[in-house]
Amino acid sequence: MSFDPLYKVHNAAHAGQIPEKTYKLIVERFQLVKEGIKRVEDASGLKYPYFYVEPSMVISTSAAEFAQFGIFFARTIPVVGDDNLLRVVVQITAPLVAFGLKGTIHAILAHEFLHYLELVSRIVRMNIVSDEISGTLFEGRYADSGKLLEERAVFKSDPALLKHITTRFPEGFRDYKLEDKAIKLWMDKHLPTIRVPIDANVIKIPVEAMARLQVEQAVRDKIAEFEGMKLRKRKNPTGYV
């Protein structure tokens, strides 16, 4: 059964929630997403997880920083379906597709793929019940970058992609031009926006659902390979052995 990652965007446009011009822009630029997905798959040797475009801007807020907010341009989310099976899904927001540069889009897709691998690894080991809670936006950005597999292990065959990732994710993602465009051309125009308190952005997965996560042996083997390369790099800071 085929799955259209733009189905929610189509529905939002038909319902009049997104202007026709913006809708066409998202559809036209979705080609950059498809190119990025293929690039990640070619570099990692693994298939990208289910992904879709959310026709909303997703922002995070913090009670401690009431005058500020952060923007989630993509998120990796565990979902328990009607069949009670657990799936890990990547949510890509429409503002990223509409306004992001090619390198930025590809870097974010690769970053979320690292989240996917890390989450699958922890679930397979039954090493997660709830993720850490971040009380401020800074802590959220720091925690986001501190628990991933080594990108150089996963994407070592694509140096240009690695450069995109390391440039845009020094300590959490920041792209001021993209953020400015998203605010001016999306949020300020009162297009669909979802607000998520930063301390509510917590992963909670029932143990029964974790046990039903279907992971192919090839994926398990690849993750183990990537983690092994990460361990060797820690022991030898000068490079891989």
XYZ file of N, CA and C in Angstrom:
723
model
N 0.847 -1.192 0.000
C 0.000 0.000 0.000
C 0.880 1.238 0.000
N 0.648 2.132 -0.955
C 1.442 3.348 -1.043
C 0.982 4.360 -0.003
N 1.911 5.201 0.407
C 1.625 6.208 1.424
C 2.123 7.555 0.910
N 1.258 8.552 0.894
C 1.614 9.874 0.405
C 2.049 10.744 1.584
N 3.324 11.099 1.681
C 3.792 11.916 2.809
C 3.172 13.309 2.845
N 2.523 13.725 1.759
C 1.918 15.059 1.690
C 0.405 15.033 1.944
N -0.116 13.902 2.393
C -1.573 13.792 2.484
C -2.180 14.838 3.420
N -1.506 15.141 4.524
C -2.046 16.136 5.452
C -1.972 17.541 4.863
N -0.960 17.798 4.047
C -0.840 19.090 3.365
C -1.969 19.255 2.355
N -2.244 18.197 1.589
C -3.357 18.242 0.629
C -4.671 18.535 1.356
N -4.906 17.843 2.462
C -6.151 18.035 3.207
C -6.260 19.451 3.754
N -5.140 19.993 4.270
C -5.160 21.349 4.814
C -5.434 22.384 3.725
N -4.864 22.167 2.547
C -5.093 23.096 1.436
C -6.549 23.035 0.984
N -7.096 21.849 0.864
C -8.485 21.694 0.438
C -9.456 22.295 1.457
N -9.048 22.306 2.728
C -9.886 22.884 3.786
C -9.702 24.389 3.910
N -8.816 24.970 3.095
C -8.602 26.412 3.120
C -7.707 26.896 4.237
N -6.978 25.969 4.886
C -6.105 26.365 5.990
C -4.763 26.902 5.500
N -4.382 26.539 4.283
C -3.135 26.996 3.685
C -3.450 27.658 2.347
N -2.936 28.863 2.084
C -3.187 29.534 0.804
C -2.676 28.713 -0.369
N -3.308 28.882 -1.522
C -2.939 28.120 -2.712
C -1.481 28.320 -3.092
N -0.994 29.552 -2.987
C 0.395 29.838 -3.351
C 1.369 29.087 -2.447
N 1.084 29.050 -1.156
C 1.939 28.343 -0.207
C 1.866 26.845 -0.436
N 0.674 26.356 -0.723
C 0.480 24.934 -0.991
C 1.305 24.490 -2.194
N 1.256 25.262 -3.266
C 2.024 24.921 -4.464
C 3.527 24.949 -4.187
N 3.958 25.905 -3.366
C 5.372 26.003 -3.017
C 5.831 24.750 -2.275
N 5.023 24.291 -1.331
C 5.363 23.089 -0.561
C 5.445 21.873 -1.482
N 4.463 21.725 -2.347
C 4.420 20.572 -3.260
C 5.622 20.592 -4.202
N 5.948 21.773 -4.741
C 7.073 21.887 -5.677
C 8.403 21.589 -4.985
N 8.578 22.085 -3.760
C 9.856 21.940 -3.073
C 9.978 20.600 -2.340
N 8.914 19.811 -2.356
C 8.979 18.494 -1.720
C 10.009 17.614 -2.414
N 10.355 17.949 -3.646
C 11.392 17.209 -4.353
C 12.706 17.237 -3.584
N 12.993 18.349 -2.890
C 14.210 18.448 -2.079
C 14.187 17.445 -0.927
N 13.000 17.203 -0.384
C 12.856 16.213 0.687
C 13.134 14.818 0.140
N 12.556 14.499 -1.007
C 12.768 13.174 -1.603
C 14.243 12.951 -1.916
N 14.914 13.999 -2.418
C 16.341 13.890 -2.695
C 17.126 13.657 -1.405
N 16.719 14.351 -0.338
C 17.396 14.201 0.950
C 17.199 12.813 1.542
N 15.990 12.273 1.413
C 15.708 10.926 1.908
C 16.595 9.906 1.190
N 16.668 10.016 -0.124
C 17.502 9.094 -0.896
C 18.977 9.241 -0.524
N 19.386 10.469 -0.285
C 20.781 10.728 0.080
C 21.121 10.065 1.412
N 20.234 10.172 2.379
C 20.443 9.545 3.689
C 20.475 8.025 3.546
N 19.562 7.488 2.745
C 19.516 6.045 2.547
C 20.790 5.531 1.867
N 21.257 6.266 0.853
C 22.472 5.847 0.149
C 23.691 5.890 1.073
N 23.763 6.931 1.904
C 24.934 7.099 2.775
C 24.943 6.101 3.928
N 23.764 5.768 4.444
C 23.678 4.895 5.623
C 23.516 3.426 5.273
N 22.994 3.148 4.084
C 22.716 1.769 3.715
C 21.437 1.232 4.323
N 20.583 2.135 4.856
C 19.327 1.743 5.490
C 18.160 2.528 4.901
N 16.984 1.957 4.982
C 15.788 2.629 4.513
C 15.334 3.671 5.539
N 14.887 4.820 5.058
C 14.375 5.872 5.946
C 13.042 5.411 6.539
N 12.752 5.784 7.779
C 11.474 5.378 8.380
C 10.295 6.123 7.736
N 9.089 5.751 8.129
C 7.911 6.477 7.668
C 8.093 7.961 7.980
N 7.710 8.808 7.031
C 7.794 10.244 7.262
C 6.607 10.930 6.587
N 6.233 12.084 7.098
C 5.151 12.862 6.496
C 5.382 14.338 6.773
N 4.708 15.187 6.000
C 4.826 16.630 6.174
C 3.635 17.130 6.983
N 3.918 17.752 8.112
C 2.901 18.343 8.984
C 2.587 19.758 8.471
N 1.332 20.042 8.110
C 0.980 21.350 7.547
C 0.851 22.437 8.606
N 1.759 22.465 9.540
C 1.741 23.431 10.633
C 3.162 23.825 10.988
N 3.293 24.969 11.624
C 4.549 25.356 12.251
C 4.482 24.867 13.699
N 5.504 24.144 14.145
C 5.514 23.594 15.501
C 6.524 24.376 16.324
N 6.056 25.020 17.376
C 6.954 25.803 18.214
C 6.926 25.269 19.646
N 8.056 25.416 20.320
C 8.162 24.988 21.715
C 8.265 26.215 22.601
N 7.625 26.158 23.751
C 7.625 27.270 24.691
C 8.125 26.800 26.043
N 8.635 27.730 26.832
C 9.164 27.409 28.150
C 8.656 28.433 29.154
N 8.171 27.934 30.297
C 7.690 28.839 31.342
C 8.823 29.698 31.885
N 10.041 29.175 31.858
C 11.188 29.912 32.384
C 11.676 30.982 31.413
N 11.292 30.851 30.143
C 11.712 31.809 29.120
C 10.464 32.281 28.370
N 9.579 32.959 29.118
C 8.248 33.261 28.593
C 8.272 34.173 27.375
N 9.353 34.901 27.160
C 9.421 35.817 26.025
C 10.050 35.154 24.804
N 10.410 33.887 24.900
C 11.088 33.210 23.808
C 10.332 31.940 23.414
N 10.635 31.476 22.238
C 10.116 30.188 21.806
C 11.103 29.579 20.818
N 11.063 28.278 20.716
C 11.894 27.576 19.751
C 11.018 27.002 18.650
N 11.644 26.601 17.561
C 10.902 26.055 16.427
C 11.372 24.632 16.159
N 10.412 23.703 16.117
C 10.704 22.334 15.700
C 10.455 22.241 14.199
N 11.506 22.125 13.412
C 11.315 21.969 11.969
C 11.095 20.504 11.604
N 11.438 19.603 12.500
C 11.175 18.174 12.307
C 11.263 17.495 13.663
N 10.541 16.386 13.800
C 10.588 15.612 15.045
C 10.505 14.126 14.717
N 11.135 13.314 15.541
C 11.044 11.864 15.422
C 10.132 11.372 16.531
N 9.034 10.717 16.142
C 7.959 10.417 17.085
C 7.608 8.937 17.060
N 7.583 8.268 18.216
C 7.080 6.891 18.273
C 5.553 6.903 18.305
N 4.939 6.080 17.476
C 3.478 6.064 17.361
C 2.973 4.633 17.493
N 1.953 4.446 18.317
C 1.286 3.152 18.430
C 0.006 3.218 17.615
N -0.072 2.409 16.554
C -1.202 2.458 15.640
C -2.406 1.680 16.132
N -3.451 1.674 15.292
C -4.671 0.944 15.630
C -4.422 -0.551 15.749
N -3.354 -1.026 15.098
C -3.010 -2.447 15.182
C -2.151 -2.764 16.403
N -1.958 -1.741 17.285
C -1.171 -1.878 18.515
C 0.310 -2.128 18.257
N 0.772 -1.861 17.037
C 2.185 -1.982 16.719
C 2.863 -0.623 16.849
N 4.079 -0.638 17.363
C 4.850 0.591 17.535
C 5.638 0.882 16.264
N 5.554 2.131 15.805
C 6.329 2.577 14.655
C 7.010 3.886 15.011
N 8.174 4.103 14.444
C 8.887 5.358 14.639
C 8.726 6.180 13.372
N 8.155 7.371 13.509
C 7.790 8.210 12.367
C 8.523 9.546 12.451
N 8.974 10.048 11.303
C 9.600 11.370 11.246
C 8.572 12.375 10.729
N 8.332 13.391 11.527
C 7.421 14.474 11.166
C 8.244 15.661 10.653
N 7.997 16.066 9.421
C 8.679 17.200 8.804
C 7.667 18.334 8.689
N 8.000 19.526 9.127
C 7.014 20.598 9.096
C 7.009 21.320 7.752
N 5.839 21.824 7.387
C 5.669 22.514 6.110
C 6.582 23.736 5.960
N 6.801 24.557 7.017
C 7.700 25.700 6.853
C 9.117 25.303 6.447
N 9.605 24.155 6.923
C 10.925 23.698 6.508
C 10.937 23.416 5.011
N 9.921 22.716 4.540
C 9.850 22.381 3.114
C 9.709 23.644 2.272
N 8.897 24.583 2.742
C 8.618 25.798 1.964
C 9.793 26.760 1.922
N 10.531 26.886 3.018
C 11.518 27.968 3.123
C 12.966 27.505 3.335
N 13.200 26.221 3.596
C 14.546 25.758 3.901
C 15.428 25.630 2.669
N 16.711 25.926 2.828
C 17.671 25.677 1.769
C 17.880 24.169 1.621
N 18.346 23.742 0.464
C 18.558 22.323 0.208
C 19.468 21.700 1.265
N 20.603 22.347 1.570
C 21.529 21.804 2.555
C 20.917 21.702 3.930
N 20.081 22.672 4.290
C 19.416 22.652 5.595
C 18.415 21.509 5.676
N 17.616 21.353 4.631
C 16.629 20.273 4.608
C 17.315 18.919 4.726
N 18.388 18.731 3.965
C 19.093 17.458 4.000
C 19.735 17.221 5.370
N 20.290 18.268 5.973
C 20.906 18.129 7.291
C 19.878 17.734 8.341
N 18.703 18.349 8.294
C 17.657 18.038 9.274
C 17.133 16.629 9.065
N 16.955 16.209 7.820
C 16.521 14.834 7.556
C 17.537 13.837 8.092
N 18.815 14.131 7.904
C 19.869 13.246 8.410
C 19.879 13.230 9.933
N 19.697 14.400 10.545
C 19.678 14.496 12.004
C 18.524 13.679 12.583
N 17.347 13.775 11.971
C 16.208 13.007 12.467
C 16.421 11.510 12.255
N 17.158 11.156 11.211
C 17.486 9.745 10.991
C 18.358 9.224 12.133
N 19.261 10.066 12.625
C 20.077 9.683 13.781
C 19.199 9.486 15.015
N 18.188 10.351 15.177
C 17.232 10.168 16.275
C 16.509 8.828 16.132
N 16.105 8.516 14.911
C 15.409 7.253 14.648
C 16.281 6.058 15.039
N 17.538 6.061 14.609
C 18.432 4.956 14.928
C 18.650 4.839 16.436
N 18.856 5.976 17.097
C 19.099 5.963 18.538
C 17.875 5.442 19.293
N 16.688 5.892 18.885
C 15.463 5.459 19.554
C 15.228 3.964 19.346
N 15.407 3.489 18.123
C 15.238 2.061 17.847
C 16.238 1.249 18.663
N 17.469 1.730 18.739
C 18.494 1.033 19.510
C 18.093 0.901 20.972
N 17.592 1.984 21.540
C 17.224 1.963 22.959
C 16.006 1.087 23.201
N 15.052 1.106 22.264
C 13.856 0.283 22.433
C 14.213 -1.196 22.324
N 15.051 -1.542 21.352
C 15.463 -2.933 21.173
C 16.133 -3.455 22.440
N 16.900 -2.566 23.098
C 17.569 -2.966 24.347
C 16.645 -2.823 25.555
N 15.374 -2.394 25.305
C 14.411 -2.127 26.376
C 15.010 -1.151 27.373
N 15.649 -0.108 26.845
C 16.393 0.833 27.677
C 15.727 2.202 27.704
N 14.397 2.221 27.493
C 13.701 3.507 27.532
C 12.277 3.294 28.017
N 11.861 4.076 28.985
C 10.471 4.141 29.404
C 9.954 5.550 29.160
N 10.728 6.554 29.585
C 10.390 7.937 29.244
C 11.681 8.696 29.024
N 11.641 9.595 28.056
C 12.834 10.356 27.737
C 13.023 11.466 28.762
N 14.205 12.094 28.735
C 14.494 13.151 29.684
C 13.593 14.366 29.447
N 13.228 15.048 30.518
C 12.449 16.272 30.420
C 13.402 17.463 30.448
N 13.247 18.377 29.495
C 14.078 19.573 29.459
C 13.252 20.765 29.936
N 13.771 21.518 30.884
C 13.029 22.626 31.466
C 13.196 23.938 30.743
N 14.251 24.075 29.947
C 14.455 25.311 29.197
C 14.778 24.959 27.753
N 14.656 25.955 26.873
C 14.929 25.713 25.464
C 16.388 25.366 25.254
N 17.303 25.994 26.016
C 18.725 25.684 25.880
C 18.987 24.229 26.241
N 18.409 23.773 27.351
C 18.602 22.391 27.758
C 18.047 21.441 26.717
N 16.929 21.832 26.076
C 16.345 21.001 25.044
C 17.277 20.857 23.863
N 17.919 21.947 23.430
C 18.844 21.882 22.311
C 20.064 21.054 22.671
N 20.562 21.227 23.894
C 21.762 20.501 24.320
C 21.479 19.007 24.416
N 20.327 18.658 25.029
C 19.976 17.250 25.164
C 19.756 16.619 23.800
N 19.206 17.397 22.854
C 18.919 16.890 21.530
C 20.186 16.399 20.845
N 21.282 17.103 21.019
C 22.509 16.749 20.317
C 23.400 15.807 21.115
N 23.036 15.522 22.354
C 23.939 14.776 23.219
C 23.702 13.291 23.299
N 22.689 12.746 22.601
C 22.368 11.337 22.779
C 22.209 10.603 21.456
N 22.877 11.082 20.421
C 22.744 10.488 19.108
C 23.947 9.633 18.752
N 23.752 8.759 17.773
C 24.871 8.010 17.237
C 25.817 8.986 16.539
N 27.056 8.581 16.399
C 28.062 9.429 15.759
C 27.735 9.577 14.275
N 27.497 10.828 13.845
C 27.113 11.039 12.446
C 28.194 10.594 11.469
N 29.463 10.663 11.900
C 30.553 10.247 11.016
C 30.570 8.738 10.802
N 29.983 8.006 11.716
C 29.871 6.559 11.535
C 28.746 6.225 10.557
N 27.651 6.966 10.656
C 26.467 6.655 9.847
C 26.592 7.175 8.416
N 27.177 8.381 8.259
C 27.195 9.031 6.945
C 28.612 9.239 6.403
N 29.521 8.349 6.758
C 30.925 8.548 6.396
C 31.159 8.568 4.886
N 30.255 7.965 4.095
C 30.442 7.916 2.647
C 29.997 9.200 1.945
N 29.426 10.150 2.688
C 28.938 11.399 2.094
C 29.521 12.585 2.863
N 30.750 12.994 2.569
C 31.403 14.103 3.288
C 30.627 15.406 3.220
N 29.970 15.666 2.081
C 29.215 16.915 1.950
C 28.026 16.933 2.907
N 27.357 15.793 3.050
C 26.238 15.708 3.990
C 26.732 15.882 5.416
N 27.874 15.286 5.736
C 28.464 15.452 7.061
C 28.738 16.918 7.356
N 29.223 17.645 6.357
C 29.511 19.067 6.549
C 28.239 19.840 6.822
N 27.165 19.509 6.096
C 25.872 20.163 6.342
C 25.423 19.940 7.787
N 25.574 18.706 8.276
C 25.119 18.371 9.625
C 25.944 19.112 10.677
N 27.263 19.026 10.575
C 28.127 19.632 11.594
C 28.038 21.150 11.572
N 27.781 21.734 10.407
C 27.647 23.196 10.314
C 26.368 23.672 10.958
N 25.289 22.921 10.776
C 23.974 23.373 11.236
C 23.604 22.854 12.618
N 24.353 21.859 13.127
C 24.048 21.310 14.444
C 25.277 21.335 15.350
N 25.850 22.524 15.608
C 26.995 22.562 16.524
C 26.576 22.203 17.950
N 25.480 22.778 18.425
C 24.874 22.458 19.736
C 23.377 22.687 19.618
N 22.727 21.855 18.851
C 21.320 22.071 18.574
C 21.177 22.891 17.306
N 20.108 22.662 16.568
C 19.933 23.311 15.272
C 19.610 24.797 15.423
N 20.312 25.629 14.658
C 19.968 27.043 14.559
C 20.214 27.484 13.122
N 19.198 28.076 12.521
C 19.295 28.678 11.198
C 18.447 29.946 11.269
N 19.105 31.070 11.554
C 18.375 32.307 11.824
C 17.581 32.795 10.619
N 18.116 32.609 9.409
C 17.390 33.036 8.213
C 16.125 32.216 8.021
N 16.236 30.903 8.233
C 15.064 30.040 8.104
C 14.039 30.368 9.183
N 14.500 30.566 10.408
C 13.580 30.904 11.492
C 12.858 32.221 11.213
N 13.604 33.202 10.698
C 13.004 34.508 10.388
C 11.937 34.364 9.308
N 12.224 33.584 8.270
C 11.247 33.367 7.206
C 10.007 32.651 7.738
N 10.222 31.631 8.574
C 9.098 30.874 9.116
C 8.190 31.763 9.954
N 8.785 32.650 10.726
C 7.987 33.551 11.564
C 7.223 34.560 10.712
N 7.926 35.201 9.775
C 7.302 36.265 8.972
C 6.317 35.730 7.934
N 6.678 34.616 7.302
C 5.876 34.128 6.180
C 4.889 33.033 6.566
N 4.966 32.572 7.815
C 4.021 31.544 8.257
C 3.277 31.971 9.512
N 3.996 32.113 10.614
C 3.314 32.398 11.882
C 2.631 33.757 11.878
N 3.330 34.780 11.386
C 2.743 36.123 11.375
C 1.570 36.247 10.417
N 1.449 35.316 9.491
C 0.312 35.303 8.564
C -0.815 34.426 9.097
N -0.650 33.986 10.351
C -1.675 33.209 11.063
C -2.000 31.887 10.361
N -0.965 31.287 9.770
C -1.132 29.940 9.218
C -1.059 28.933 10.367
N -1.501 27.704 10.145
C -1.602 26.728 11.251
C -0.302 26.612 12.061
N -0.433 26.751 13.380
C 0.716 26.703 14.286
C 0.362 25.858 15.502
N 1.257 24.945 15.862
C 1.072 24.087 17.030
C 2.078 24.502 18.091
N 1.613 24.734 19.306
C 2.489 25.099 20.423
C 2.661 23.909 21.354
N 3.928 23.568 21.626
C 4.249 22.413 22.476
C 5.123 22.885 23.628
N 4.653 22.823 24.885
C 5.523 23.165 26.023
C 6.757 22.269 26.010
N 7.923 22.868 26.204
C 9.161 22.093 26.108
C 9.201 20.954 27.121
N 8.598 21.154 28.304
C 8.624 20.077 29.301
C 7.554 19.018 29.038
N 6.741 19.221 27.986
C 5.764 18.201 27.605
C 6.248 17.395 26.408
N 7.394 17.775 25.866
C 7.947 17.065 24.710
C 8.708 15.834 25.198
N 7.941 14.891 25.743
C 8.515 13.718 26.402
C 8.013 12.456 25.716
N 8.918 11.526 25.496
C 8.550 10.247 24.897
C 8.090 9.294 25.994
N 6.880 8.772 25.877
C 6.375 7.775 26.811
C 5.884 6.578 26.010
N 6.516 5.449 26.213
C 6.204 4.269 25.418
C 5.888 3.103 26.349
N 4.700 2.505 26.230
C 4.391 1.334 27.054
C 5.365 0.189 26.762
N 5.711 -0.551 27.803
C 6.647 -1.668 27.638
C 6.094 -2.674 26.630
N 4.779 -2.906 26.664
C 4.177 -3.871 25.739
C 4.378 -3.438 24.298
N 4.270 -2.113 24.047
C 4.457 -1.609 22.685
C 5.907 -1.742 22.249
N 6.830 -1.495 23.173
C 8.246 -1.642 22.835
C 8.545 -3.076 22.419
N 7.939 -4.012 23.095
C 8.183 -5.425 22.798
C 7.664 -5.796 21.421
N 6.701 -5.013 20.896
C 6.113 -5.336 19.595
C 6.745 -4.542 18.455
N 7.775 -3.760 18.737
C 8.439 -3.028 17.662
C 9.104 -4.013 16.712
N 8.745 -3.926 15.445
C 9.290 -4.834 14.449
C 10.532 -4.209 13.811
N 11.670 -4.801 14.072
C 12.941 -4.285 13.552
C 13.638 -5.402 12.787
N 13.902 -5.176 11.517
C 14.574 -6.188 10.705
C 15.984 -6.429 11.238
N 16.454 -7.660 11.078
C 17.782 -8.001 11.577
C 18.860 -7.158 10.908
N 18.646 -6.803 9.629
C 19.626 -5.973 8.923
C 19.769 -4.614 9.587
N 18.656 -4.073 10.095
C 18.693 -2.780 10.787
C 19.430 -2.928 12.113
N 19.139 -3.983 12.847
C 19.831 -4.240 14.121
C 21.343 -4.354 13.897
N 21.713 -5.074 12.837
C 23.128 -5.277 12.560
C 23.817 -3.962 12.205
N 23.136 -3.129 11.416
C 23.712 -1.843 11.022
C 23.886 -0.925 12.228
N 22.880 -0.886 13.098
C 22.977 -0.050 14.294
C 24.145 -0.508 15.163
N 24.283 -1.813 15.322
C 25.410 -2.352 16.098
C 26.736 -1.965 15.457
N 26.784 -1.979 14.138
C 27.999 -1.573 13.426
C 28.307 -0.099 13.687
N 27.282 0.759 13.580
C 27.482 2.185 13.823
C 27.920 2.452 15.257
N 27.292 1.754 16.204
C 27.653 1.947 17.612
C 29.071 1.457 17.879
N 29.476 0.393 17.211
C 30.836 -0.107 17.373
C 31.864 0.874 16.862
N 31.557 1.540 15.756
C 32.454 2.553 15.214
C 32.545 3.743 16.145
N 31.424 4.064 16.790
C 31.406 5.169 17.754
C 32.310 4.850 18.938
N 32.244 3.602 19.438
C 33.067 3.213 20.575
C 34.548 3.239 20.213
N 34.873 2.764 19.018
C 36.275 2.761 18.605
C 36.812 4.166 18.455
N 35.940 5.097 17.986
C 36.408 6.467 17.836
C 36.698 7.079 19.196
N 35.887 6.766 20.202
C 36.119 7.302 21.542
C 37.439 6.812 22.085
N 37.795 5.553 21.793
C 39.048 4.999 22.302
C 40.243 5.544 21.530
N 40.018 5.945 20.277
C 41.106 6.452 19.442
C 40.694 7.796 18.848
N 40.927 8.913 19.527
C 40.475 10.225 19.091
C 41.040 10.650 17.751
N 42.085 10.009 17.280
C 42.713 10.437 16.031
C 41.951 9.936 14.815
N 41.010 9.025 15.003
C 40.244 8.522 13.874
C 39.817 7.086 14.097
N 39.172 6.508 13.101
C 38.693 5.134 13.210
C 39.865 4.161 13.056
N 39.737 2.973 13.636
C 40.779 1.953 13.523
C 40.242 0.786 12.681
